[in-house]
Amino acid sequence: MKFQELIGKEVQVLCVDEDNLIDWWEWGKVDYATDDYIVLKNESGDYVLVQKGEVREIYAVDKRTKVYSRKK
């Protein structure tokens, strides 16, 4: 699935920083997306930019299904 297809959907994003071997979750409604990044608007109304290289997996909250997984 392309990032642009996620616009308007509530998602959870599993992010990873492979240089520092850490991972974390971001969640919110996809406000804007390109092939290289997505912009989420979280519950607080803040915007979060997530670069494609940081994304490991994306889950759609409404269906609780994986909608994106990084290719190795």
PDB file of C-alpha atoms in Angstrom:
ATOM      1  CA  MET A   1       0.000   0.000   0.000  1.00  0.00           C
ATOM      2  CA  LYS A   2       1.263   3.468  -0.837  1.00  0.00           C
ATOM      3  CA  PHE A   3       1.454   6.096   1.886  1.00  0.00           C
ATOM      4  CA  GLN A   4      -0.981   8.325  -0.055  1.00  0.00           C
ATOM      5  CA  GLU A   5      -3.690   5.650   0.289  1.00  0.00           C
ATOM      6  CA  LEU A   6      -3.557   6.130   4.077  1.00  0.00           C
ATOM      7  CA  ILE A   7      -4.632   9.798   4.061  1.00  0.00           C
ATOM      8  CA  GLY A   8      -7.541  10.267   6.466  1.00  0.00           C
ATOM      9  CA  LYS A   9      -7.021   6.925   8.242  1.00  0.00           C
ATOM     10  CA  GLU A  10      -6.164   6.413  11.931  1.00  0.00           C
ATOM     11  CA  VAL A  11      -2.899   4.461  12.067  1.00  0.00           C
ATOM     12  CA  GLN A  12      -0.213   3.180  14.418  1.00  0.00           C
ATOM     13  CA  VAL A  13       3.301   3.335  13.006  1.00  0.00           C
ATOM     14  CA  LEU A  14       6.162   1.183  14.282  1.00  0.00           C
ATOM     15  CA  CYS A  15       9.295   3.275  13.708  1.00  0.00           C
ATOM     16  CA  VAL A  16      12.920   2.191  13.915  1.00  0.00           C
ATOM     17  CA  ASP A  17      16.268   3.952  14.091  1.00  0.00           C
ATOM     18  CA  GLU A  18      18.663   1.273  12.905  1.00  0.00           C
ATOM     19  CA  ASP A  19      21.759   3.361  13.664  1.00  0.00           C
ATOM     20  CA  ASN A  20      20.883   3.511  17.377  1.00  0.00           C
ATOM     21  CA  LEU A  21      18.960   0.208  17.536  1.00  0.00           C
ATOM     22  CA  ILE A  22      15.802   1.714  19.007  1.00  0.00           C
ATOM     23  CA  ASP A  23      12.176   1.513  17.980  1.00  0.00           C
ATOM     24  CA  TRP A  24       9.061   3.434  18.991  1.00  0.00           C
ATOM     25  CA  TRP A  25       5.399   3.904  18.113  1.00  0.00           C
ATOM     26  CA  GLU A  26       3.692   6.936  16.605  1.00  0.00           C
ATOM     27  CA  TRP A  27      -0.051   7.107  16.119  1.00  0.00           C
ATOM     28  CA  GLY A  28      -2.606   9.478  14.726  1.00  0.00           C
ATOM     29  CA  LYS A  29      -4.623  10.345  11.651  1.00  0.00           C
ATOM     30  CA  VAL A  30      -2.651  10.572   8.405  1.00  0.00           C
ATOM     31  CA  ASP A  31      -2.960  14.225   7.376  1.00  0.00           C
ATOM     32  CA  TYR A  32      -0.555  14.252   4.411  1.00  0.00           C
ATOM     33  CA  ALA A  33       1.626  11.711   2.631  1.00  0.00           C
ATOM     34  CA  THR A  34       4.141  11.382  -0.189  1.00  0.00           C
ATOM     35  CA  ASP A  35       6.248   8.445  -1.355  1.00  0.00           C
ATOM     36  CA  ASP A  36       8.951   9.541   1.127  1.00  0.00           C
ATOM     37  CA  TYR A  37       7.083  10.457   4.324  1.00  0.00           C
ATOM     38  CA  ILE A  38       3.779  10.672   6.165  1.00  0.00           C
ATOM     39  CA  VAL A  39       2.463  13.413   8.435  1.00  0.00           C
ATOM     40  CA  LEU A  40       0.294  12.312  11.353  1.00  0.00           C
ATOM     41  CA  LYS A  41      -1.962  14.490  13.484  1.00  0.00           C
ATOM     42  CA  ASN A  42      -2.060  12.994  16.985  1.00  0.00           C
ATOM     43  CA  GLU A  43      -4.691  13.248  19.748  1.00  0.00           C
ATOM     44  CA  SER A  44      -3.090  16.440  21.092  1.00  0.00           C
ATOM     45  CA  GLY A  45      -3.420  18.114  17.698  1.00  0.00           C
ATOM     46  CA  ASP A  46       0.342  18.039  17.123  1.00  0.00           C
ATOM     47  CA  TYR A  47       1.791  17.033  13.766  1.00  0.00           C
ATOM     48  CA  VAL A  48       4.387  14.264  13.554  1.00  0.00           C
ATOM     49  CA  LEU A  49       6.596  13.756  10.486  1.00  0.00           C
ATOM     50  CA  VAL A  50       7.688  10.159   9.874  1.00  0.00           C
ATOM     51  CA  GLN A  51      10.250   9.517   7.124  1.00  0.00           C
ATOM     52  CA  LYS A  52       9.913   6.349   5.022  1.00  0.00           C
ATOM     53  CA  GLY A  53      13.298   5.083   6.245  1.00  0.00           C
ATOM     54  CA  GLU A  54      12.020   5.141   9.842  1.00  0.00           C
ATOM     55  CA  VAL A  55       8.867   3.108   9.124  1.00  0.00           C
ATOM     56  CA  ARG A  56       8.965  -0.616   9.848  1.00  0.00           C
ATOM     57  CA  GLU A  57       5.211  -1.318   9.856  1.00  0.00           C
ATOM     58  CA  ILE A  58       1.914   0.577   9.753  1.00  0.00           C
ATOM     59  CA  TYR A  59      -1.339  -0.717  11.222  1.00  0.00           C
ATOM     60  CA  ALA A  60      -4.835   0.618  10.481  1.00  0.00           C
ATOM     61  CA  VAL A  61      -6.513   1.242  13.839  1.00  0.00           C
ATOM     62  CA  ASP A  62     -10.094   0.717  12.631  1.00  0.00           C
ATOM     63  CA  LYS A  63      -9.463  -2.768  11.219  1.00  0.00           C
ATOM     64  CA  ARG A  64      -6.471  -3.677  13.404  1.00  0.00           C
ATOM     65  CA  THR A  65      -4.650  -4.895  10.320  1.00  0.00           C
ATOM     66  CA  LYS A  66      -1.161  -4.348   8.983  1.00  0.00           C
ATOM     67  CA  VAL A  67      -1.371  -2.082   5.941  1.00  0.00           C
ATOM     68  CA  TYR A  68       2.332  -1.496   5.272  1.00  0.00           C
ATOM     69  CA  SER A  69       5.527  -3.412   5.954  1.00  0.00           C
ATOM     70  CA  ARG A  70       8.992  -2.352   4.882  1.00  0.00           C
ATOM     71  CA  LYS A  71      10.602  -4.573   2.298  1.00  0.00           C
ATOM     72  CA  LYS A  72      13.967  -5.916   3.364  1.00  0.00           C
TER      73      LYS A  72
END
